[in-house]
PDB file of C-alpha atoms in Angstrom:
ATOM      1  CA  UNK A  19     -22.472   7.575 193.391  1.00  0.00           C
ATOM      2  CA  UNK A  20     -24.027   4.926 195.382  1.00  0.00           C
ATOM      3  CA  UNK A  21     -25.746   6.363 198.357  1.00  0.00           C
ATOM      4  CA  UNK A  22     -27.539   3.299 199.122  1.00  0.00           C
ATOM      5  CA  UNK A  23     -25.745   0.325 198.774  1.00  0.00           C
ATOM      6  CA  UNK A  24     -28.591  -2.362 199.222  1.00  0.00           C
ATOM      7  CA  UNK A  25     -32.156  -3.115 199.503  1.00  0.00           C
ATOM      8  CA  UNK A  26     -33.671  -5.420 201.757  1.00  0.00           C
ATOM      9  CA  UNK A  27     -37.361  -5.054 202.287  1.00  0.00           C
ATOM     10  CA  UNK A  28     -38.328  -1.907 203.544  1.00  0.00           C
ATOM     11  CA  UNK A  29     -34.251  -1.791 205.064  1.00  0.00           C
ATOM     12  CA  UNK A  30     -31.995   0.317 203.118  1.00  0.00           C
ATOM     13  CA  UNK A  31     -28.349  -0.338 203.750  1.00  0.00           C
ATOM     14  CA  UNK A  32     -26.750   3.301 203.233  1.00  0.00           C
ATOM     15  CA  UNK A  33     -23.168   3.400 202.205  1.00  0.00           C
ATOM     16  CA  UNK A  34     -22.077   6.337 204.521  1.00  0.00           C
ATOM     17  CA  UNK A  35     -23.853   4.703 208.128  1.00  0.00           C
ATOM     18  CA  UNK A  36     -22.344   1.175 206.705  1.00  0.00           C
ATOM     19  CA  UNK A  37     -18.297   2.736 206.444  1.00  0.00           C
ATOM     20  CA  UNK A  38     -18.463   5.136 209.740  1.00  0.00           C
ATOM     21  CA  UNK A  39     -19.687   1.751 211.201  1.00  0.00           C
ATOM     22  CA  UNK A  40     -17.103  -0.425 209.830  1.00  0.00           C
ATOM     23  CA  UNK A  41     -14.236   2.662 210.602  1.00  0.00           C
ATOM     24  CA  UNK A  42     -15.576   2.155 213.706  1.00  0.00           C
ATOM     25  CA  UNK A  43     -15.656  -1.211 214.587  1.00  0.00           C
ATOM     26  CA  UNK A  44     -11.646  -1.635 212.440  1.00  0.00           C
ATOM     27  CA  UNK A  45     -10.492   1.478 215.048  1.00  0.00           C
ATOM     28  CA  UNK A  46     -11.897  -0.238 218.021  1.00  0.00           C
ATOM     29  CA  UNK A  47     -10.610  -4.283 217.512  1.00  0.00           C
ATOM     30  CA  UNK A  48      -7.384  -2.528 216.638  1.00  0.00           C
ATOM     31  CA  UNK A  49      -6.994  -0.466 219.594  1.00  0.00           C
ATOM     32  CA  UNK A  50      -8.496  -3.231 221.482  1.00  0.00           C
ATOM     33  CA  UNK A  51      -5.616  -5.927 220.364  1.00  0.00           C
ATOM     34  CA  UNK A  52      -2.871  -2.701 221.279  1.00  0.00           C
ATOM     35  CA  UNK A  53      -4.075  -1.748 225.039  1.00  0.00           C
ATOM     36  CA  UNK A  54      -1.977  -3.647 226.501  1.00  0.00           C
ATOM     37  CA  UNK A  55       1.392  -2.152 225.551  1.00  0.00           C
ATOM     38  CA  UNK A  56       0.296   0.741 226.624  1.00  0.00           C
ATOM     39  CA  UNK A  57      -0.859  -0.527 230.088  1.00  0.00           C
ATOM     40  CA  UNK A  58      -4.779  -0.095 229.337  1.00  0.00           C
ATOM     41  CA  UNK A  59      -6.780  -3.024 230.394  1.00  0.00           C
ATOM     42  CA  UNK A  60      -8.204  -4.323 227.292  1.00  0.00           C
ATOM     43  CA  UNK A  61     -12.217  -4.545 228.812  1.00  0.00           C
ATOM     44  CA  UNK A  62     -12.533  -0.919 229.184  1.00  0.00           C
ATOM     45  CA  UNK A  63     -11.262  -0.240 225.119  1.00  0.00           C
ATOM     46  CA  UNK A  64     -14.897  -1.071 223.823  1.00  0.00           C
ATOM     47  CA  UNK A  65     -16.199   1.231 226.323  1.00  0.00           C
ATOM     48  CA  UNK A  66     -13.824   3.966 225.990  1.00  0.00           C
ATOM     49  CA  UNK A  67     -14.659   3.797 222.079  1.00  0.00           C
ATOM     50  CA  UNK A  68     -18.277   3.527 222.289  1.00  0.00           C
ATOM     51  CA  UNK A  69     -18.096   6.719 224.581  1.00  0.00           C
ATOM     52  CA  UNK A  70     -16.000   8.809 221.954  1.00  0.00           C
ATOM     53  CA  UNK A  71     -17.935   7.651 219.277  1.00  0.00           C
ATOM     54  CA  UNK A  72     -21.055   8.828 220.615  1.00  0.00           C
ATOM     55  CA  UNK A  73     -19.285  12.247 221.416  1.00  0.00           C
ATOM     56  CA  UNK A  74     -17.934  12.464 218.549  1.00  0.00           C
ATOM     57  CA  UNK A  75     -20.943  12.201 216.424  1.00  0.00           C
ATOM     58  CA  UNK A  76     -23.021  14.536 218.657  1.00  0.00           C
ATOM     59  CA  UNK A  77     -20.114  17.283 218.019  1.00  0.00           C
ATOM     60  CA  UNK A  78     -19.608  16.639 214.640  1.00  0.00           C
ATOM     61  CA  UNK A  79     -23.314  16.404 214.111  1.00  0.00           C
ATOM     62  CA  UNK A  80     -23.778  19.941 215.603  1.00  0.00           C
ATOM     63  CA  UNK A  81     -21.104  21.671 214.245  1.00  0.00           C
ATOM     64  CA  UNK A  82     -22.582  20.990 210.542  1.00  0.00           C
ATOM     65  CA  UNK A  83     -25.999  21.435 211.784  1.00  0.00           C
ATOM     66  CA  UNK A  84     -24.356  25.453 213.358  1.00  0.00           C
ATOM     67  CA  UNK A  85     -22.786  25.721 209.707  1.00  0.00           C
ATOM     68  CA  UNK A  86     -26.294  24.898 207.997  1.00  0.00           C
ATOM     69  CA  UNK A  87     -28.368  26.921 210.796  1.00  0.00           C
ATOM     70  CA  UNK A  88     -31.031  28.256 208.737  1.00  0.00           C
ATOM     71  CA  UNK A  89     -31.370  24.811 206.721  1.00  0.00           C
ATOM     72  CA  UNK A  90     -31.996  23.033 210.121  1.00  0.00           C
ATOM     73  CA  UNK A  91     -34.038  25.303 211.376  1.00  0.00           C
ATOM     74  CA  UNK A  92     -36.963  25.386 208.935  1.00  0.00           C
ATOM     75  CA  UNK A  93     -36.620  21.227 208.750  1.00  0.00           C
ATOM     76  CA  UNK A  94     -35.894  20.565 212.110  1.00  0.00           C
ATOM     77  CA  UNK A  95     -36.381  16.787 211.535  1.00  0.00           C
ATOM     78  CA  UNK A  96     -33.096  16.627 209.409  1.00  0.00           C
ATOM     79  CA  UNK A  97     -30.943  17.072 212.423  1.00  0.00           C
ATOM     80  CA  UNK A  98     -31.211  13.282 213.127  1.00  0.00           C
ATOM     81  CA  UNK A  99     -31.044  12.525 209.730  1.00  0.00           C
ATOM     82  CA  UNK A 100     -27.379  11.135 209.511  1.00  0.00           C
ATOM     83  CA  UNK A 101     -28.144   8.938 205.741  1.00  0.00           C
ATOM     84  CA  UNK A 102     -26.829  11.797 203.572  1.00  0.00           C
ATOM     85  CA  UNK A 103     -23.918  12.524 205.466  1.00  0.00           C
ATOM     86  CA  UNK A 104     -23.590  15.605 207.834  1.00  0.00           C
ATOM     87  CA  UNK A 105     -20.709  15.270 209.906  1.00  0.00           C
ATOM     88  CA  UNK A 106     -18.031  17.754 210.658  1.00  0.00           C
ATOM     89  CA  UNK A 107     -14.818  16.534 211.684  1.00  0.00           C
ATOM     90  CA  UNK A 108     -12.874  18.821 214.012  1.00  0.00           C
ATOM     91  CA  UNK A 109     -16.437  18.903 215.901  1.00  0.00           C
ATOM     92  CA  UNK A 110     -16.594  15.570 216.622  1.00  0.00           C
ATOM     93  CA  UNK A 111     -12.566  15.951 217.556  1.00  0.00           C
ATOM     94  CA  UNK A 112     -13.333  18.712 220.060  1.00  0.00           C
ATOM     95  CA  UNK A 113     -16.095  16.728 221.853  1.00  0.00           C
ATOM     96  CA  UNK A 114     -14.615  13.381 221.976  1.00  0.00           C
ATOM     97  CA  UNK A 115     -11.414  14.999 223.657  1.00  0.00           C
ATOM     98  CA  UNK A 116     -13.506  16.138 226.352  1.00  0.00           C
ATOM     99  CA  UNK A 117     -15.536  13.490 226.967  1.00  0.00           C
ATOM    100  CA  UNK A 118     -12.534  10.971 226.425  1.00  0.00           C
ATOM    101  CA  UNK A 119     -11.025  13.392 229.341  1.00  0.00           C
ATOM    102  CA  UNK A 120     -13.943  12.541 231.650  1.00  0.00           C
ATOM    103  CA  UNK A 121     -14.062   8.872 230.760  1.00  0.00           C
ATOM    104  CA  UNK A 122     -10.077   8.147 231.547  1.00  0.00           C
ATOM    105  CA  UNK A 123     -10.435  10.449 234.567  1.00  0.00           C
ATOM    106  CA  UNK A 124     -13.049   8.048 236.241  1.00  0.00           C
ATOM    107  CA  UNK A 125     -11.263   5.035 234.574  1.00  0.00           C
ATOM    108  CA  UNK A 126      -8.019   5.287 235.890  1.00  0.00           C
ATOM    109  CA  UNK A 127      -6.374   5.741 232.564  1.00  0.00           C
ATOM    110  CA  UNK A 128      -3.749   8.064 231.349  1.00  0.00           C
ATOM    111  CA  UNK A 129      -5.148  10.572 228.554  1.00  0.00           C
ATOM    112  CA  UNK A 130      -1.944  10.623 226.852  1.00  0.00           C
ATOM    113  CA  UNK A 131      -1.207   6.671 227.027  1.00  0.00           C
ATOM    114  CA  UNK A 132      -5.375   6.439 225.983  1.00  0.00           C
ATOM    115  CA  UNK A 133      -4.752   9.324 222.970  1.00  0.00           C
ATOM    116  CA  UNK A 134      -1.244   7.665 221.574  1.00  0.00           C
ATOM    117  CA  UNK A 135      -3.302   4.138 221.293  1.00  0.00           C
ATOM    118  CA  UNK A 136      -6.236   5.260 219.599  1.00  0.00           C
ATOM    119  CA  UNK A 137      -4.234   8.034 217.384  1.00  0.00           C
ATOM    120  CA  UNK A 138      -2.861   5.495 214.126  1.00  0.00           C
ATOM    121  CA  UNK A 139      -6.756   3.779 214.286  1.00  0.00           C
ATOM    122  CA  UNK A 140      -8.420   7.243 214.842  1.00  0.00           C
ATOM    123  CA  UNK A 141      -6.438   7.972 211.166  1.00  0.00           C
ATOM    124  CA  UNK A 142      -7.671   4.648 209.722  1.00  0.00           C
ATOM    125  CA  UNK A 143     -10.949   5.093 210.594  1.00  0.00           C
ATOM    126  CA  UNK A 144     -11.042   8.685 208.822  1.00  0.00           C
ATOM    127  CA  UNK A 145      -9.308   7.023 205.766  1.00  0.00           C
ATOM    128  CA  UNK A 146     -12.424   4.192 205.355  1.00  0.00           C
ATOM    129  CA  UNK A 147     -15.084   6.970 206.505  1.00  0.00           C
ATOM    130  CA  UNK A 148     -14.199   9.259 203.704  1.00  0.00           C
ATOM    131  CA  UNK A 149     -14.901   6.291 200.918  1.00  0.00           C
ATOM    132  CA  UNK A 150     -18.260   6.574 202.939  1.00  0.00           C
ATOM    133  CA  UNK A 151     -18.133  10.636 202.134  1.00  0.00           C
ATOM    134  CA  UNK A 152     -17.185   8.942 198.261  1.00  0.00           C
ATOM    135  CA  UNK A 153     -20.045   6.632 197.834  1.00  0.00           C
ATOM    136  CA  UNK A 154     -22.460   8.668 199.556  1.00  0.00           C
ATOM    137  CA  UNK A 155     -21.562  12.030 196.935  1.00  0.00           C
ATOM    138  CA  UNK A 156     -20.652  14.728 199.470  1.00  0.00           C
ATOM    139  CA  UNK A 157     -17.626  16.445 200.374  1.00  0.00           C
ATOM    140  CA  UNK A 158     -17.349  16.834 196.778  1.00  0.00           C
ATOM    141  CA  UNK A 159     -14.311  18.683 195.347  1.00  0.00           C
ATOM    142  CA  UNK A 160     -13.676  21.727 193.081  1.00  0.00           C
ATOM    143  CA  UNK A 161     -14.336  21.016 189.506  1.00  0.00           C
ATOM    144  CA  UNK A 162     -11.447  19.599 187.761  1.00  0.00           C
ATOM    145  CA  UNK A 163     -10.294  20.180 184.533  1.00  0.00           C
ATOM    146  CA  UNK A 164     -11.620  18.112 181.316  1.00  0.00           C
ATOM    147  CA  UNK A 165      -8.884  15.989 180.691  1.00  0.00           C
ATOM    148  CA  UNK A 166      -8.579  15.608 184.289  1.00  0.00           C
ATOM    149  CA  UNK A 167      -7.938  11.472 184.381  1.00  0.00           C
ATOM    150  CA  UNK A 168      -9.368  11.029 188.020  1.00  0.00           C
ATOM    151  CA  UNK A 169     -12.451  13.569 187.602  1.00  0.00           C
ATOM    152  CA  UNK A 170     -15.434  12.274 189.143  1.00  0.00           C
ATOM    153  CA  UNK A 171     -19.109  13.703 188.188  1.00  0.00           C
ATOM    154  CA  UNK A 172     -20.980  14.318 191.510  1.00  0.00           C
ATOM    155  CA  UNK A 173     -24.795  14.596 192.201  1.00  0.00           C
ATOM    156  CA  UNK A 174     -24.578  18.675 192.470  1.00  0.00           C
ATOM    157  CA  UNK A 175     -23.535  19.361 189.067  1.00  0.00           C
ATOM    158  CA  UNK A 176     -22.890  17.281 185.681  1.00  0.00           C
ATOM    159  CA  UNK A 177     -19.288  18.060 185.798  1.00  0.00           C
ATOM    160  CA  UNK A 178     -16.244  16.314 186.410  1.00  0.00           C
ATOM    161  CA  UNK A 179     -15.116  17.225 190.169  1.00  0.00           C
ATOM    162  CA  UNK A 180     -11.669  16.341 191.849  1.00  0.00           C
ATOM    163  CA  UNK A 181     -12.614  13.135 194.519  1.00  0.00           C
ATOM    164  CA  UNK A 182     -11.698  15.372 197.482  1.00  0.00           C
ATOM    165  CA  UNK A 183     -12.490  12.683 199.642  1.00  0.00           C
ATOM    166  CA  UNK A 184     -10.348   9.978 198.146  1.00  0.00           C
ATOM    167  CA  UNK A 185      -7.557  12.344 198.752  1.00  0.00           C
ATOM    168  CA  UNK A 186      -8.064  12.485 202.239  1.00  0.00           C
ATOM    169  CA  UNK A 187      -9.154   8.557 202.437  1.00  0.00           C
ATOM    170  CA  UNK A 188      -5.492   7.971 200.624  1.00  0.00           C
ATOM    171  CA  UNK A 189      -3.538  10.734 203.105  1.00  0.00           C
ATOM    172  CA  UNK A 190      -5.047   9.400 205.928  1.00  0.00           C
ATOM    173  CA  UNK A 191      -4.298   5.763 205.455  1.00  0.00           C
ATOM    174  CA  UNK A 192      -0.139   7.226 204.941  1.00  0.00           C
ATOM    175  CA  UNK A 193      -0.773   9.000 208.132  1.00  0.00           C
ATOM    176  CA  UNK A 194      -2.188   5.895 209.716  1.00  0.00           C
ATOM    177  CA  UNK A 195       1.098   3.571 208.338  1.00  0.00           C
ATOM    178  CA  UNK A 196       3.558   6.764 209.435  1.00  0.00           C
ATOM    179  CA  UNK A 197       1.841   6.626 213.348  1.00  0.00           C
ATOM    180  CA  UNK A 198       1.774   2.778 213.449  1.00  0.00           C
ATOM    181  CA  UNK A 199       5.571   2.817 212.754  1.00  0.00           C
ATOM    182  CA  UNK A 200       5.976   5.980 215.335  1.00  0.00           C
ATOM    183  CA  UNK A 201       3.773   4.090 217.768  1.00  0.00           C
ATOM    184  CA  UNK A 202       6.243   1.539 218.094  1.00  0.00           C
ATOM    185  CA  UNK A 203       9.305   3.487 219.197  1.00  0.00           C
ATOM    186  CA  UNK A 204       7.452   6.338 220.728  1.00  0.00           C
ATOM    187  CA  UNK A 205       9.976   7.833 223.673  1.00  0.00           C
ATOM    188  CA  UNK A 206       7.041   9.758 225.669  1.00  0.00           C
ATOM    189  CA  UNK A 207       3.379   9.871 226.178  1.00  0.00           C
ATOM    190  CA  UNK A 208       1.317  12.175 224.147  1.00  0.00           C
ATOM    191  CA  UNK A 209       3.669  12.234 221.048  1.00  0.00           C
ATOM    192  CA  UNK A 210       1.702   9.853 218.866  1.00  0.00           C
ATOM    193  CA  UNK A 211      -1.708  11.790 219.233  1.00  0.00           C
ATOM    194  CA  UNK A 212       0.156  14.973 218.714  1.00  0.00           C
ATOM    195  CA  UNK A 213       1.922  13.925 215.830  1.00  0.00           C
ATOM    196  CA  UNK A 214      -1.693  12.910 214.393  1.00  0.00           C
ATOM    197  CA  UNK A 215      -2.924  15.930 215.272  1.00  0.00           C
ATOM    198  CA  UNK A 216      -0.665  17.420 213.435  1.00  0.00           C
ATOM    199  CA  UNK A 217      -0.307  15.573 210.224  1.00  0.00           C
ATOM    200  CA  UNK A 218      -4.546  15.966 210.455  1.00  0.00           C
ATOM    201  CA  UNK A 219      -4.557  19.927 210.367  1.00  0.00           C
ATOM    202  CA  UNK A 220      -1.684  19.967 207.987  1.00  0.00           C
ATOM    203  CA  UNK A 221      -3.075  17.774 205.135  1.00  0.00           C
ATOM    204  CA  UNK A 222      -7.073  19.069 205.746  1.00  0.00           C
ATOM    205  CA  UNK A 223      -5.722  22.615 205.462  1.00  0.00           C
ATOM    206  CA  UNK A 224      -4.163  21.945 202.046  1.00  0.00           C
ATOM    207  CA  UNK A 225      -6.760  19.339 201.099  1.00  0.00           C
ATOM    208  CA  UNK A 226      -9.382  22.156 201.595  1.00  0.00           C
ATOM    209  CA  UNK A 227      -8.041  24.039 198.811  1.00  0.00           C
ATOM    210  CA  UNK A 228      -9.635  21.456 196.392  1.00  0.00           C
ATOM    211  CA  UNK A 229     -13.264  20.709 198.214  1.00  0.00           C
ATOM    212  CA  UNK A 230     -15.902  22.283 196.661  1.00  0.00           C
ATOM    213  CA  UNK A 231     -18.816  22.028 199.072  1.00  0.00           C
ATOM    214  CA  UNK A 232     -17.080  24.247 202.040  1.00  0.00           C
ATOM    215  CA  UNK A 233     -17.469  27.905 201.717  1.00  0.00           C
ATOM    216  CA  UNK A 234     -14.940  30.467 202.469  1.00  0.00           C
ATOM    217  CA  UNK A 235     -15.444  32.534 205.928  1.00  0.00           C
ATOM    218  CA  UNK A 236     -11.975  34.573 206.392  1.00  0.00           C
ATOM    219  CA  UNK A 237      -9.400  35.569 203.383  1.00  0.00           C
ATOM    220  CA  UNK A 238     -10.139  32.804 200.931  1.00  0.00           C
ATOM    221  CA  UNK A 239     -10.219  30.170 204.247  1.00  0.00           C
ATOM    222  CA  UNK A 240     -12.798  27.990 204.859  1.00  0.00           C
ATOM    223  CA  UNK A 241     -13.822  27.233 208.770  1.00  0.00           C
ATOM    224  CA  UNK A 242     -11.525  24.019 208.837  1.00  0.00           C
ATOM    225  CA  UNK A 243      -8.709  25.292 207.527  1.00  0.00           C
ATOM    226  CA  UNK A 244      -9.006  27.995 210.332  1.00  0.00           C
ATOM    227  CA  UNK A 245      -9.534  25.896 212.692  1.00  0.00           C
ATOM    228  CA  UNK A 246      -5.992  24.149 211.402  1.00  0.00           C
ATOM    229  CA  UNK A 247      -4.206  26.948 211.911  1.00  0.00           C
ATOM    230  CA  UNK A 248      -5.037  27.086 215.189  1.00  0.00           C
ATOM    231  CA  UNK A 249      -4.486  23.539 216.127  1.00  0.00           C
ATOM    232  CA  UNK A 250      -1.371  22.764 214.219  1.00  0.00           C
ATOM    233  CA  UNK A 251       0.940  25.285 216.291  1.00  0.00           C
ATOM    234  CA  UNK A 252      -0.715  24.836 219.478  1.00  0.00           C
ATOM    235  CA  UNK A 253      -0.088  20.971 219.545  1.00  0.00           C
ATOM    236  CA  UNK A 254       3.505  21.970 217.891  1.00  0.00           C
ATOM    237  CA  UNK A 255       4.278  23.798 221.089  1.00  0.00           C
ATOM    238  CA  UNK A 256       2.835  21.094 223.492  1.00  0.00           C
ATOM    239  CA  UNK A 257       4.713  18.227 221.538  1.00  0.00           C
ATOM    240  CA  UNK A 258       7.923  20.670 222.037  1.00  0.00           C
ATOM    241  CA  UNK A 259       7.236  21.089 225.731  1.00  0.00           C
ATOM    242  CA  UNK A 260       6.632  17.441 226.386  1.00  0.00           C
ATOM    243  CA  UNK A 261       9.668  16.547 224.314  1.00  0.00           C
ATOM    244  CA  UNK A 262      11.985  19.061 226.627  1.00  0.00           C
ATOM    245  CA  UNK A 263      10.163  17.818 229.676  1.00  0.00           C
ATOM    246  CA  UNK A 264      11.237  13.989 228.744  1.00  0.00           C
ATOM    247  CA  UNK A 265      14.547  15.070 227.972  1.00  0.00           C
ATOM    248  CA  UNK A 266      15.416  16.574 231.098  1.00  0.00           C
ATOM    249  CA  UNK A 267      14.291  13.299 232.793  1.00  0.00           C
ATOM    250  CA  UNK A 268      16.151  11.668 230.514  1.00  0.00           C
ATOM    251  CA  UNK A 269      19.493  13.157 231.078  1.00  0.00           C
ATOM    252  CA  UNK A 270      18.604  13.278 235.196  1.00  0.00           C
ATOM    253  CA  UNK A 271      18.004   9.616 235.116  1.00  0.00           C
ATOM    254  CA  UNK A 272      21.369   8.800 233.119  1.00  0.00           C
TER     255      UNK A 272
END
């Protein structure tokens, strides 16, 4: 593993900070080149990003730090300690919804035309955050058999692991390539970020089955793959009811 990629001075150049940054920075020049087609003026993208990704990593930050409560709380200072990783996903999902709700509300945007541009990127940005996750040694996966080709020895144990994370890095960047080519023919608003949504819960619920660092809270599930199972059908049955809703209008306006 290479937790810190480079030396300079007293300046350490972590791996993890230096891939969230660069997910970041790909997600927002992307989105930023996109706005336009989807009638978003181009100068409030940067903002709108830097405002999710600060929600984002508050939530995602404090869901781990909630998961690890008794670790935080006798070394309080490791809370701001983001170098070894630390982030939970579906927390920073949660909060940046909501506080990409109250940023479009005051911006004049519409959350579903602001959620389908930022869905394929969002998915791109996970894909070059989990080689972060790689390099960095956590989000480890299950320990793999001998012979195993692509076993990986992690930090935690001198054993040969399955790369969880490159598993989700590769099934991201196929979920990013499927919602670039959906973006471009998408019929109504909110059926990208659904879709994403979707595809997300889906492949982290079965990807789950191979990490080895998430315990298991509820018959053999760990917390994220409960907390797919709730998402997936709840955005299935919005996606249906906008896709009726824009059918209707369809067949009125024929």
């Amino acid at each position: 593993m290479h937790p810190v990629l480079a030396k300079i001075g007293p300046l350490y150049i972590y791996s993890y900070g230096l891939m969230v940054a660069l997910a970041f920075a790909v997600a927002i020049l992307l989105s930023y080149r996109e706005a336009p087609r989807f009638n978003i003026d181009k100068d409030k993208i940067v903002d709108f990003g830097i405002v999710i990704l600060i929600g984002g990593l508050i939530g995602a930050r404090l869901f781990f730090v909630l998961m690890n409560f008794r670790y935080y709380i006798a070394n309080p200072i490791e809370i701001i300690n983001l170098t070894k990783g630390g982030l939970v996903w579906y927390g920073g999902f949660l909060i940046g919804i909501l506080v990409g709700i109250v940023f479009v509300k005051k911006n004049n945007i519409n959350f579903w035309d602001g959620a389908d541009l930022l869905a394929p990127f969002m998915a791109l940005a996970q894909s070059i955050g989990r080689i972060g996750c790689f390099l960095n040694g956590c989000c480890y996966g299950i320990p793999a058999h001998k012979d195993y080709p692509l076993g990986v020895i992690f930090p935690q144990e001198p054993i040969l692991r399955h790369p969880a994370q490159i598993y989700e890095s590769i099934t991201m960047l196929i979920v990013f390539l499927v919602l670039r080519r959906w973006q471009k023919s998408r019929h109504f608003k909110g059926e990208i970020f659904l879709g994403y949504a979707m595809l997300y819960s889906l492949s982290r619920f079965l990807i789950e089955f191979l990490r080895g660092d998430n315990p298991k809270i509820f018959i053999g599930l760990t917390i994220a793959q409960v907390i797919s199972i709730m998402i997936l059908p709840v955005c299935a049955i919005i996606l249906i009811v906008r896709f009726s809703l824009w059918k209707k209008n369809s067949s009125r306006s024929a």
